[in-house]
Tab-separated table of C-alpha atoms in Angstrom:
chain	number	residue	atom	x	y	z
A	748	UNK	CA	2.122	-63.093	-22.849
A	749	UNK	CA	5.083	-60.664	-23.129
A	750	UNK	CA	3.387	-57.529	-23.520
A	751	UNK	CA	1.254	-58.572	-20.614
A	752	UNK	CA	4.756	-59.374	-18.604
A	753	UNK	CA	6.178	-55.899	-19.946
A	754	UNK	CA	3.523	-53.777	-18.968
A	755	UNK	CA	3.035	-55.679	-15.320
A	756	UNK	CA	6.490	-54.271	-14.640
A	757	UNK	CA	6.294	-50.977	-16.109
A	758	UNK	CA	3.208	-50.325	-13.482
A	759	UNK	CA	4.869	-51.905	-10.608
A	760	UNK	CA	7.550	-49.530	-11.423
A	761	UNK	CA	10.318	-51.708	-11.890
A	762	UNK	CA	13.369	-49.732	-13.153
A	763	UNK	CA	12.857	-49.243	-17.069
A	764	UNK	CA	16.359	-50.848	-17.324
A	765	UNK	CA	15.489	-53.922	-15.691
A	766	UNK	CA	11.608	-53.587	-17.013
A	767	UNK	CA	13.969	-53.900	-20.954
A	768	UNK	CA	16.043	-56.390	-20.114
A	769	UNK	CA	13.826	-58.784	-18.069
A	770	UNK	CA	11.168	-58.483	-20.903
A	771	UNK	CA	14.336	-59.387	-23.056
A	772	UNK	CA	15.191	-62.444	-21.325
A	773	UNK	CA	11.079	-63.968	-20.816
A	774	UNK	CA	10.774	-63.550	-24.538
A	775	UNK	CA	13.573	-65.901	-25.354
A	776	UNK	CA	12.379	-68.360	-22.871
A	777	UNK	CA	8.494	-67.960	-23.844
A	778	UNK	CA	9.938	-68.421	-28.136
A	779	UNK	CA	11.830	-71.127	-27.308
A	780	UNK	CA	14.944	-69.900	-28.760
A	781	UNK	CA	17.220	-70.397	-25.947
A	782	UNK	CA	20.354	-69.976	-28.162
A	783	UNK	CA	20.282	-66.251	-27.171
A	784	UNK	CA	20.939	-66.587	-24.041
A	785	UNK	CA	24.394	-67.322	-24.777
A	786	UNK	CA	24.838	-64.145	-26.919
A	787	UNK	CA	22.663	-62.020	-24.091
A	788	UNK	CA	25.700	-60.226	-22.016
A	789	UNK	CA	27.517	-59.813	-25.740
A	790	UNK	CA	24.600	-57.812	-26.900
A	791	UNK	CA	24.403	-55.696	-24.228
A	792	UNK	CA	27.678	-54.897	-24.346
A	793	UNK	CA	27.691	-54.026	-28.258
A	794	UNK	CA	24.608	-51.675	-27.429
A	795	UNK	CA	27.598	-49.148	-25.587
A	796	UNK	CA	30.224	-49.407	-28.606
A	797	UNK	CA	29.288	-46.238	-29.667
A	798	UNK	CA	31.652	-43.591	-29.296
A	799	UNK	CA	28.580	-41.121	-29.437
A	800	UNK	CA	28.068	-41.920	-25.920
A	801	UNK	CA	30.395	-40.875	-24.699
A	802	UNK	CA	29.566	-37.342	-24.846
A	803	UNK	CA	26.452	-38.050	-21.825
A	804	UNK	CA	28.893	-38.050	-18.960
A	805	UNK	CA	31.084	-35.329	-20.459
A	806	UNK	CA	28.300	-32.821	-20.121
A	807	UNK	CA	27.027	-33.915	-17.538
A	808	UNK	CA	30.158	-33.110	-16.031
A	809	UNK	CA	30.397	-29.860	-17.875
A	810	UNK	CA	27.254	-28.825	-16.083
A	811	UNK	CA	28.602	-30.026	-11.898
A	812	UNK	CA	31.672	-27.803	-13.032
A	813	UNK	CA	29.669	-25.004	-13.759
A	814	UNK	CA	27.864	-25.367	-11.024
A	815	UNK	CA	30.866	-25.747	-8.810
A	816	UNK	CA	33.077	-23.352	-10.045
A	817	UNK	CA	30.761	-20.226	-9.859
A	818	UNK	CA	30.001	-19.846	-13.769
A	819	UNK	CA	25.909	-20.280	-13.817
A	820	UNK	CA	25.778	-17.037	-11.353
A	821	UNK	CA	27.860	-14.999	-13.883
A	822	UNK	CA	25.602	-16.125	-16.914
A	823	UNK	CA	22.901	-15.095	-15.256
A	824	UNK	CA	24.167	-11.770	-14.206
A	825	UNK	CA	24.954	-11.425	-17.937
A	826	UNK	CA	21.090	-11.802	-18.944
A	827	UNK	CA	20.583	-9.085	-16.581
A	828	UNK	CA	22.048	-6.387	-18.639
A	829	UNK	CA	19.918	-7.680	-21.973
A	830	UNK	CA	16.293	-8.144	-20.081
A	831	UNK	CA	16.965	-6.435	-17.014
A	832	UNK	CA	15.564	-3.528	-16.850
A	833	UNK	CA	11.897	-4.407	-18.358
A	834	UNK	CA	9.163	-4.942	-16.171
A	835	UNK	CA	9.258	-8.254	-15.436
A	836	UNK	CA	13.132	-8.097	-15.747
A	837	UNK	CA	13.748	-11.072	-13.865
A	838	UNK	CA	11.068	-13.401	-15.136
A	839	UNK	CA	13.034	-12.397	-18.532
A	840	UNK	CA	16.329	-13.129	-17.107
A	841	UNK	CA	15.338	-16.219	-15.910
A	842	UNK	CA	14.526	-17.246	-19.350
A	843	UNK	CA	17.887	-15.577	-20.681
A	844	UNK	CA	20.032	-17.411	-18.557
A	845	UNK	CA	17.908	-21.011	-19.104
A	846	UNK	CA	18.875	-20.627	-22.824
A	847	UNK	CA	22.556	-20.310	-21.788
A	848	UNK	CA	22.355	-23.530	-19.486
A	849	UNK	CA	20.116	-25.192	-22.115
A	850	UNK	CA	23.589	-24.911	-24.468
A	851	UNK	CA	25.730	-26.277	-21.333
A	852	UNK	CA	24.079	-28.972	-19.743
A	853	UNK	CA	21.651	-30.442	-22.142
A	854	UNK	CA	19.089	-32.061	-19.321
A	855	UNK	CA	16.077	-30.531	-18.148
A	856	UNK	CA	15.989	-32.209	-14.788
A	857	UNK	CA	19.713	-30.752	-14.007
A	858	UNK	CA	18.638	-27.634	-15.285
A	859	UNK	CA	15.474	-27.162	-13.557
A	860	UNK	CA	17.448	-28.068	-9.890
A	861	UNK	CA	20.224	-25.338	-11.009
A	862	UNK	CA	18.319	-22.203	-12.098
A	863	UNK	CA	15.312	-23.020	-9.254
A	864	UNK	CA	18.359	-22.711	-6.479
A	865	UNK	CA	19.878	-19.476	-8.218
A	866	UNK	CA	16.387	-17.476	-9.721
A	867	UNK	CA	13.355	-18.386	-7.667
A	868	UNK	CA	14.724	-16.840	-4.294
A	869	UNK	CA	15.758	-13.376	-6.398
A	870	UNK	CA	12.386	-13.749	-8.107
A	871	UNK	CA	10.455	-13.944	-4.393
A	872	UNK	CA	12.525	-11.318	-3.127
A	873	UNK	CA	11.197	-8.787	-5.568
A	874	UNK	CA	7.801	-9.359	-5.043
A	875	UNK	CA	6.730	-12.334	-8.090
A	876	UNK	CA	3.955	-14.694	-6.993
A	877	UNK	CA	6.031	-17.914	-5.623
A	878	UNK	CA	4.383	-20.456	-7.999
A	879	UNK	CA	5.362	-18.047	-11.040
A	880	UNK	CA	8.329	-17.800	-10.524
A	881	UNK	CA	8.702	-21.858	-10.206
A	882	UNK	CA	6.702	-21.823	-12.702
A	883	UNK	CA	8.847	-19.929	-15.235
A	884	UNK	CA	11.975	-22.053	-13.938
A	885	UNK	CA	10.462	-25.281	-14.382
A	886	UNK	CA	9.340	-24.098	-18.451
A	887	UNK	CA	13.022	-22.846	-19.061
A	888	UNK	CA	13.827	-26.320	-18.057
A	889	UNK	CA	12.096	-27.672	-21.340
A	890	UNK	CA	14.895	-25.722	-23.891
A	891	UNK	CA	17.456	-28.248	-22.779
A	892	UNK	CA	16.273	-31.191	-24.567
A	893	UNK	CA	15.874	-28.867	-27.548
A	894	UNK	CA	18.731	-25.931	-27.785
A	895	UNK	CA	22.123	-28.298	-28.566
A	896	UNK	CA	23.864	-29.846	-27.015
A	897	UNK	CA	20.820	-32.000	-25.796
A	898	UNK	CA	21.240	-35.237	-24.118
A	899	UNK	CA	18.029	-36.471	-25.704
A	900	UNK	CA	19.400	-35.813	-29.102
A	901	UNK	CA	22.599	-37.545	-28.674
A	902	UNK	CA	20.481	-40.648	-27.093
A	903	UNK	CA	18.139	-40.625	-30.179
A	904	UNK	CA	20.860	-40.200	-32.871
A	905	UNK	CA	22.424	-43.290	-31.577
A	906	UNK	CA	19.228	-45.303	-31.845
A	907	UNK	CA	18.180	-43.832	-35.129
A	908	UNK	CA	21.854	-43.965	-36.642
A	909	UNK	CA	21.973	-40.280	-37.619
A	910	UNK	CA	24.642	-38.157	-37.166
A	911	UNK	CA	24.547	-36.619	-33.662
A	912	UNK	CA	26.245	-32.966	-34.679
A	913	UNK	CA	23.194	-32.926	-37.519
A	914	UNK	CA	20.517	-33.809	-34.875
A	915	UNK	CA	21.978	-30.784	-32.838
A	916	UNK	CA	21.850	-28.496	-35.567
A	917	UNK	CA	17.857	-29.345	-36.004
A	918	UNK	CA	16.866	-28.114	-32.591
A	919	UNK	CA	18.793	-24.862	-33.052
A	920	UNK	CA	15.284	-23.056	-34.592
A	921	UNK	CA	12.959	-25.422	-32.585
A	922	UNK	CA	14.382	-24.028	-29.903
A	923	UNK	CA	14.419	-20.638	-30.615
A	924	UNK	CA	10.751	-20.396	-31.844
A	925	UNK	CA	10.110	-22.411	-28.027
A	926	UNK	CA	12.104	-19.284	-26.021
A	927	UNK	CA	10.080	-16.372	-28.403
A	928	UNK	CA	7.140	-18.413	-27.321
A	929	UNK	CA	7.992	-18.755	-23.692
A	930	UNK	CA	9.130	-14.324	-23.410
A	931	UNK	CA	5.771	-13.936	-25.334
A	932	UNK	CA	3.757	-16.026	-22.313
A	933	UNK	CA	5.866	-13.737	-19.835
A	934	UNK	CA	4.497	-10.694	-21.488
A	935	UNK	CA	1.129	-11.397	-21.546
A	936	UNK	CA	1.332	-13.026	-17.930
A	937	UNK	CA	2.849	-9.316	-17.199
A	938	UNK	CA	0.071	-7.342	-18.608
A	939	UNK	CA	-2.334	-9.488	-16.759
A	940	UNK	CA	-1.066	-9.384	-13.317
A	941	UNK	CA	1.650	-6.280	-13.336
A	942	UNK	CA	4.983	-7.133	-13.169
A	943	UNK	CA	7.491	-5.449	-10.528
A	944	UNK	CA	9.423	-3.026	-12.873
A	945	UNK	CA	13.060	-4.270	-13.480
A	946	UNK	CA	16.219	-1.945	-13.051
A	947	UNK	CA	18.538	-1.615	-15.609
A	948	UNK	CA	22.588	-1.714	-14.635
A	949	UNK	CA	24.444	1.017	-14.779
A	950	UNK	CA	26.893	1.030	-17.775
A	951	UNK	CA	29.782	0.448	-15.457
A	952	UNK	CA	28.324	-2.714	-13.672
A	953	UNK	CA	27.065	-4.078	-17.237
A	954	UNK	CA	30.554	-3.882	-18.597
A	955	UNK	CA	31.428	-5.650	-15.219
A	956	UNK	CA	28.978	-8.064	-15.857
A	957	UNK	CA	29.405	-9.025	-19.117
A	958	UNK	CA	33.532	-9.059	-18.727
A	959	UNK	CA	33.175	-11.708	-15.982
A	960	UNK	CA	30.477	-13.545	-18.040
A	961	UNK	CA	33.407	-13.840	-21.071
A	962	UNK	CA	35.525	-17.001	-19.979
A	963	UNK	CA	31.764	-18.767	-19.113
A	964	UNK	CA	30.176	-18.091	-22.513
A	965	UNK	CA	33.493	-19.901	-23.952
A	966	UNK	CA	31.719	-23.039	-23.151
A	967	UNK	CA	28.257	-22.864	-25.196
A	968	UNK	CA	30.734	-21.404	-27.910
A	969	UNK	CA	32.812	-24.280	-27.829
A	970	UNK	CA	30.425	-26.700	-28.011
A	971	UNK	CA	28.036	-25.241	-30.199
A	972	UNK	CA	30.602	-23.498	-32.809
A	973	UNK	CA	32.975	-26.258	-33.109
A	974	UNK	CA	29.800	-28.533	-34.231
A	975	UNK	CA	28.406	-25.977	-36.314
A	976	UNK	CA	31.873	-25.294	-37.704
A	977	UNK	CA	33.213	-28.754	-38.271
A	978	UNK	CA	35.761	-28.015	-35.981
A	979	UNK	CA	34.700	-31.339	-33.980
A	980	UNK	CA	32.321	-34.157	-33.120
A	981	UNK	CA	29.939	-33.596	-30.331
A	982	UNK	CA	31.629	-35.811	-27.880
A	983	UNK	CA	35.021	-34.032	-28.705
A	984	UNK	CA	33.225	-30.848	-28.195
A	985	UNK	CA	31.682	-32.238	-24.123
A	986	UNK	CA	35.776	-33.153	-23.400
A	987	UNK	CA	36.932	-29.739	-24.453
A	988	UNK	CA	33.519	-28.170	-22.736
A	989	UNK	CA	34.811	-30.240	-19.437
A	990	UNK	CA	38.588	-28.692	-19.635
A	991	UNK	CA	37.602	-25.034	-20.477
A	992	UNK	CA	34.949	-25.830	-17.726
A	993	UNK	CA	37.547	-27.242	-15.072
A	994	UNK	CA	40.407	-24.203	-16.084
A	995	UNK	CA	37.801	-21.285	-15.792
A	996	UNK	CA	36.629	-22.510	-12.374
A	997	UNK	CA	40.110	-23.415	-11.212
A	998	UNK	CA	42.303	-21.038	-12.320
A	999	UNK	CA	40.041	-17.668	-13.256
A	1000	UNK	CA	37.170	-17.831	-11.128
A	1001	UNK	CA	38.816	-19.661	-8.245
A	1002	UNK	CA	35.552	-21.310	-7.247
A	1003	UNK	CA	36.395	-24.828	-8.224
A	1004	UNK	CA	38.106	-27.005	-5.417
A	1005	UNK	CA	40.317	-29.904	-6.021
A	1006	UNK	CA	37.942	-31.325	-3.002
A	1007	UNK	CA	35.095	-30.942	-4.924
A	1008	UNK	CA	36.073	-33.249	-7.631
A	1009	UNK	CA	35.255	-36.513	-5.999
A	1010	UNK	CA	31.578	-36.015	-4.987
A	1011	UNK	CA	31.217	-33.936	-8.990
A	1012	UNK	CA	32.519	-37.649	-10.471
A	1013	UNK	CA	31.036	-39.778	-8.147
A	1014	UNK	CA	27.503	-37.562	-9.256
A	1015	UNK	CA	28.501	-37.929	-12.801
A	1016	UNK	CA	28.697	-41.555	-13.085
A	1017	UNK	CA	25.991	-42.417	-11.115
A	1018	UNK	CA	23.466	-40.517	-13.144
A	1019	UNK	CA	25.036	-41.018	-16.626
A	1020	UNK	CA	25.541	-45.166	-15.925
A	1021	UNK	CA	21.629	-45.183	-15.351
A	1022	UNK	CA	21.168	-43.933	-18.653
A	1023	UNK	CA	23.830	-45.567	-20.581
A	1024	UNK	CA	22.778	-49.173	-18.632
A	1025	UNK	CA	19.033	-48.155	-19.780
A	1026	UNK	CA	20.836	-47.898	-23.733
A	1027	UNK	CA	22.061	-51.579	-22.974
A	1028	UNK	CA	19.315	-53.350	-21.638
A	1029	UNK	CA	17.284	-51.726	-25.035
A	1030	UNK	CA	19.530	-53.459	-27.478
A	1031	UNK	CA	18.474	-56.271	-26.119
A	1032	UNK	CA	15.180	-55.890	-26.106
A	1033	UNK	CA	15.431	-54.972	-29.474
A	1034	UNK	CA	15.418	-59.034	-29.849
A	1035	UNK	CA	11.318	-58.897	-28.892
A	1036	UNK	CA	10.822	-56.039	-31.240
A	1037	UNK	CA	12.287	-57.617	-34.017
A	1038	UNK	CA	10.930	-60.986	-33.668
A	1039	UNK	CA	7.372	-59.550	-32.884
A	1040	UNK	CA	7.706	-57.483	-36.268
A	1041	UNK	CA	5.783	-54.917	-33.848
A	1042	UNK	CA	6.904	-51.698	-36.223
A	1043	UNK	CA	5.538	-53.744	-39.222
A	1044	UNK	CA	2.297	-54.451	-36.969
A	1045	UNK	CA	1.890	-50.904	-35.775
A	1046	UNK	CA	2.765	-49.254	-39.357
A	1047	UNK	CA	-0.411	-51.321	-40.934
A	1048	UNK	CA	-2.546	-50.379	-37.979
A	1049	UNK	CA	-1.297	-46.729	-38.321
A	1050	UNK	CA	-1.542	-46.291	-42.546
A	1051	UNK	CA	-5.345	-47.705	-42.137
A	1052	UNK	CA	-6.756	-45.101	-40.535
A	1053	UNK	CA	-4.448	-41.995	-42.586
A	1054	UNK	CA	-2.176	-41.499	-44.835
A	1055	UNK	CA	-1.357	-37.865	-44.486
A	1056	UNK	CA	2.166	-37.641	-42.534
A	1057	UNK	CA	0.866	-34.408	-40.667
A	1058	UNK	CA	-2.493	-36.506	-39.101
A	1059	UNK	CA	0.943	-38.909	-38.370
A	1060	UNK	CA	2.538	-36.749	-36.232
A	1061	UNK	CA	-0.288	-35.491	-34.321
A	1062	UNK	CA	-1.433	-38.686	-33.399
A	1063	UNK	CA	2.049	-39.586	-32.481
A	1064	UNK	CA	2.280	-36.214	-30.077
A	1065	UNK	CA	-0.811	-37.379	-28.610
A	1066	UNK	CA	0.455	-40.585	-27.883
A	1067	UNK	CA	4.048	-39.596	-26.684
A	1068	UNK	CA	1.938	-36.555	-24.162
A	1069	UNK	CA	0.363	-39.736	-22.661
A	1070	UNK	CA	3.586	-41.686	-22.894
A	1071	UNK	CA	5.586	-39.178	-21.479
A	1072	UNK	CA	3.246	-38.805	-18.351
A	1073	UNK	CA	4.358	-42.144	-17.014
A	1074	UNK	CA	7.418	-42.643	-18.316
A	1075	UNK	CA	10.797	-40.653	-18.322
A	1076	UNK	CA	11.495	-38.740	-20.777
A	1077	UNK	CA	14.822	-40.598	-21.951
A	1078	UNK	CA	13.667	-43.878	-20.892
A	1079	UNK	CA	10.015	-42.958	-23.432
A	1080	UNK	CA	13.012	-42.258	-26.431
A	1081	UNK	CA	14.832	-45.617	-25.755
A	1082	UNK	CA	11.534	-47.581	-25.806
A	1083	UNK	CA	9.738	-45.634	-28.688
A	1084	UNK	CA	12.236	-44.973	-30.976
A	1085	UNK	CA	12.835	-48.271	-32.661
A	1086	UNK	CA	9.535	-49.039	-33.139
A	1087	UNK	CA	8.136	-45.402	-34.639
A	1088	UNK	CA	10.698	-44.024	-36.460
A	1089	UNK	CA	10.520	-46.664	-39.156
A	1090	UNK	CA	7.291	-45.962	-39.665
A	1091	UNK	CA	8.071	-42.305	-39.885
A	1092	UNK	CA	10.417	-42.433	-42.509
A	1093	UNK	CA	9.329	-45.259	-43.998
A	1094	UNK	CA	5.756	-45.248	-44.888
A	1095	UNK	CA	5.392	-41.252	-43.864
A	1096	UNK	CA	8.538	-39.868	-45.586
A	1097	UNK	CA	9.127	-37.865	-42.546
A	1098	UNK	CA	12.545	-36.724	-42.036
A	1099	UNK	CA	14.248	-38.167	-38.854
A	1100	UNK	CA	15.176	-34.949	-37.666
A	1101	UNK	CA	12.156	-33.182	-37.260
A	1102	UNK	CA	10.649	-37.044	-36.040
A	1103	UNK	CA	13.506	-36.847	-33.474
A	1104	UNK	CA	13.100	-33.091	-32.254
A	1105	UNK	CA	8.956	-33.465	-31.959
A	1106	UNK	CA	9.412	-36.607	-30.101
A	1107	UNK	CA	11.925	-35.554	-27.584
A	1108	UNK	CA	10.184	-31.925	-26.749
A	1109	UNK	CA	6.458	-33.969	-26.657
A	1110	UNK	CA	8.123	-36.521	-24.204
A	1111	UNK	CA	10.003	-33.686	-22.198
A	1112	UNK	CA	6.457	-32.288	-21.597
A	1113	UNK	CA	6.105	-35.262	-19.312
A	1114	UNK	CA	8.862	-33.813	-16.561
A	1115	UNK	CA	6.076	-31.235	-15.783
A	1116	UNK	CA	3.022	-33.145	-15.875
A	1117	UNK	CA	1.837	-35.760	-13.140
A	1118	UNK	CA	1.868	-38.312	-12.354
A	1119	UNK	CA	5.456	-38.892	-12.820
A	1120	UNK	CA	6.838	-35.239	-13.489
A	1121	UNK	CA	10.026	-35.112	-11.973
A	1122	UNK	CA	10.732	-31.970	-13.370
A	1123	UNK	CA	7.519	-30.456	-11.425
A	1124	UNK	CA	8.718	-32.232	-8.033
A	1125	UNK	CA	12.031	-30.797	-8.530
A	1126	UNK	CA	10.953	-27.292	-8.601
A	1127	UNK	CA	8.129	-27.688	-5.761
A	1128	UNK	CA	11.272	-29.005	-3.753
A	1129	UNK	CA	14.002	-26.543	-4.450
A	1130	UNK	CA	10.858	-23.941	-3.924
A	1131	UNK	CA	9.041	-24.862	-1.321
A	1132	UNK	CA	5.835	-24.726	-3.330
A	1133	UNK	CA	3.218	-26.820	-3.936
A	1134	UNK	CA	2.949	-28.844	-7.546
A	1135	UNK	CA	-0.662	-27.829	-8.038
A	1136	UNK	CA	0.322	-23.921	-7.032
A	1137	UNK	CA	3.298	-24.604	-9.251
A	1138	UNK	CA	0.703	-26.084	-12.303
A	1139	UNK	CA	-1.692	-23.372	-11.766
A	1140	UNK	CA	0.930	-20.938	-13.414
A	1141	UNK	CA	2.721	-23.289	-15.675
A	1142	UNK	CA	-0.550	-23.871	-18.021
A	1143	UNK	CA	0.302	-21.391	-20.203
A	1144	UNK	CA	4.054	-22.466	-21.213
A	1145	UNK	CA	2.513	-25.599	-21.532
A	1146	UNK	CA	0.192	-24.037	-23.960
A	1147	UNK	CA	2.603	-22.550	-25.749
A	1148	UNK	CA	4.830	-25.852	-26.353
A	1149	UNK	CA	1.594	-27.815	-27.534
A	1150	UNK	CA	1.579	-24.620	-30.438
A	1151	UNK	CA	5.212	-25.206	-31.280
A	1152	UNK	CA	4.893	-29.054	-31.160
A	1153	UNK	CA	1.710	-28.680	-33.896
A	1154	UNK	CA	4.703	-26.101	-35.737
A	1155	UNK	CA	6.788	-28.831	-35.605
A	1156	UNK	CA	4.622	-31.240	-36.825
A	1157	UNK	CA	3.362	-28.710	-39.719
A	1158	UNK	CA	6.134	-27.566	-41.412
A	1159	UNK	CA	9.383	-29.498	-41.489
A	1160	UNK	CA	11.412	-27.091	-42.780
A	1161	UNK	CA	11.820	-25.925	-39.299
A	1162	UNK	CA	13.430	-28.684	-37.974
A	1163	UNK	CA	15.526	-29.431	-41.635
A	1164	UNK	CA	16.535	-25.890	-42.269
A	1165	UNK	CA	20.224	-26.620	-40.959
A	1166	UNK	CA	20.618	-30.057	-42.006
A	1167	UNK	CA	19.796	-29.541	-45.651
């Protein structure tokens, strides 16, 4: 009767939060072991006691004070004088400057309302076909979950009790094999339809450029190199992200307004208490898992019909694709985690790193693909376009992530390189 209950609320689209913790509390009335109950609010609570988390709101924040205080516009006026000047310029600086907010924010859905405001107008002014250019926004959107810091990551290292910094350092290749992939579909797009030719800057405004562009890139280089180096955890690295973040705006760029700092918080916890309350309520429902022995169940279903950890993973990515087209992306990693990973490792011998990386850039697919795909609605709002115009275009990034997900899925060593 529970899975019936659970998946009655998921289609009536209760709130996956409530959907967890509702299933939760049926399941210890239905088993009869009503002694949890009095243990319920505790467990909750002792699904937050991770200081990991705490690095969710920090970016998140990070990324409003970016925003705010002028910084995304400077980034991407530093990708101009890499990619500028090819044909296609833009379309290449759009890509540029999503790989520098990818190593900001760490959310696609943030990322995809930020670079649609700043790129698709600049990319219709020039003369590119409106649903390409939303197109090639809404694709850049997909390097957050991968290039660190990603807010997936530090949401699956939690549940899968890996070190988060590690888990960051495994989507540094992933994600740079997904950006060739994505500048290769530009190119070929380009030869196909005939790109407006881009201008290159002068060397005077590209040493303008790139000087205002300095105190910015301090942030990716923050958080990234003081991971990579050692130099501190990721949620150390989000505070000091946040206060380089709040100074530049403030104090160099003058952008930032003490005014604007009550809406930016009030936007911050909002969106990161969804996520953390979603973390909750799955602790508890951890209760039905356990009790239900459904990774046991699912692992002898699974190891009948193969054996071979690569067959594993691709009937996993078929599974998450579906998955991720009616769930959210974050809310699909909370659920699916604790029941697949075990298997993984366990009977597969598949390394939780490259498990977590395939799994949260399959399930990020699902921001671009209907029904849900927020991540498509965003940019048909912030655009004006149509999703189906916008789909027309995006096919063949999507194409190109279903080659790097079978990548993924082929050859570990991709995802491991770093973490060995």
């Amino acid at each position: 009767m529970t899975p019936l209950i659970f998946a009655f609320k998921l289609l009536i689209a209760v709130p996956v939060a409530l959907v967890l913790a509702l299933t939760a509390i049926w399941y210890i009335w239905e088993s009869g072991n009503t002694v949890l109950y009095d243990s319920f609010a505790q467990k909750m609570f002792a699904g937050l006691e991770n200081y990991g988390l705490l690095a969710i709101p920090l970016f998140m924040l990070t990324g409003e004070m970016m925003n705010e205080g002028g910084m995304t516009r400077r980034l991407i006026n530093a990708a101009r004088v890499f990619v500028g000047g090819f044909r296609g310029g833009l379309a290449y600086i759009n890509l540029l400057a999503n790989m520098f907010m990818a190593a900001i924010i760490g959310s696609a859905t943030a990322q995809i309302a930020v670079m649609a405001r700043a790129m698709n107008p600049e990319m219709e002014k020039e003369g590119y076909d409106k649903g390409f250019a939303a197109a090639t926004t809404a694709a850049g959107g997909l390097l957050a979950p991968v290039i660190p810091p990603s807010m997936m990551f530090v949401i699956y290292g939690v549940l899968a009790q890996i070190p988060i910094g590690e888990m960051f350092l495994a989507g540094v290749l992933p994600g740079i094999l997904l950006a060739g992939s994505f500048a290769a579909v530009i190119f070929l797009v380009g030869l196909v339809t005939g790109f407006p030719k881009g201008e290159w800057f002068t060397r005077d405004e590209a040493l303008s450029a790139l000087l205002h562009c300095l105190p910015a890139a301090l942030i990716p280089i923050a958080i990234v190199g003081g991971i990579v180096f050692g130099i501190a955890t990721p949620t150390e690295s989000a505070a000091i992200a946040s206060l380089i973040a709040f100074l530049i705006g403030w104090l160099v760029y003058g952008e930032l307004k003490p005014s604007a700092f009550i809406d930016m918080f009030r936007r911050t916890a909002v969106n990161s208490s969804m996520i953390i309350f979603m973390i909750a309520a799955a602790n508890v429902f951890g209760w039905v898992i356990i009790y239900e022995a459904l990774p046991q169940k699912l692992a002898a279903l699974i190891t009948s019909v193969t054996s071979d950890p690569l067959l594993f993973l691709l009937i996993v990515n078929l599974v998450l694709l579906f998955v991720g087209m009616v769930i959210d992306g974050i809310a699909a990693i909370i659920l699916i985690s604790p029941i697949l990973l075990p298997i993984a490792m366990n009977d597969f011998n598949i390394s939780p790193y490259q498990f977590g990386v395939v799994m949260c850039l399959n399930l990020t697919l699902g921001l671009l693909t209907p029904p849900v795909g927020v991540g498509l609605y965003i940019a048909s709002s912030m655009s004006g376009v149509s999703a189906g115009r916008i789909l027309k275009s995006l096919w063949p990034f999507l194409l190109a992530v279903t080659i790097i997900l079978v990548l993924l899925s082929a050859f570990p060593w991709i995802s491991n390189f770093l973490t060995e």
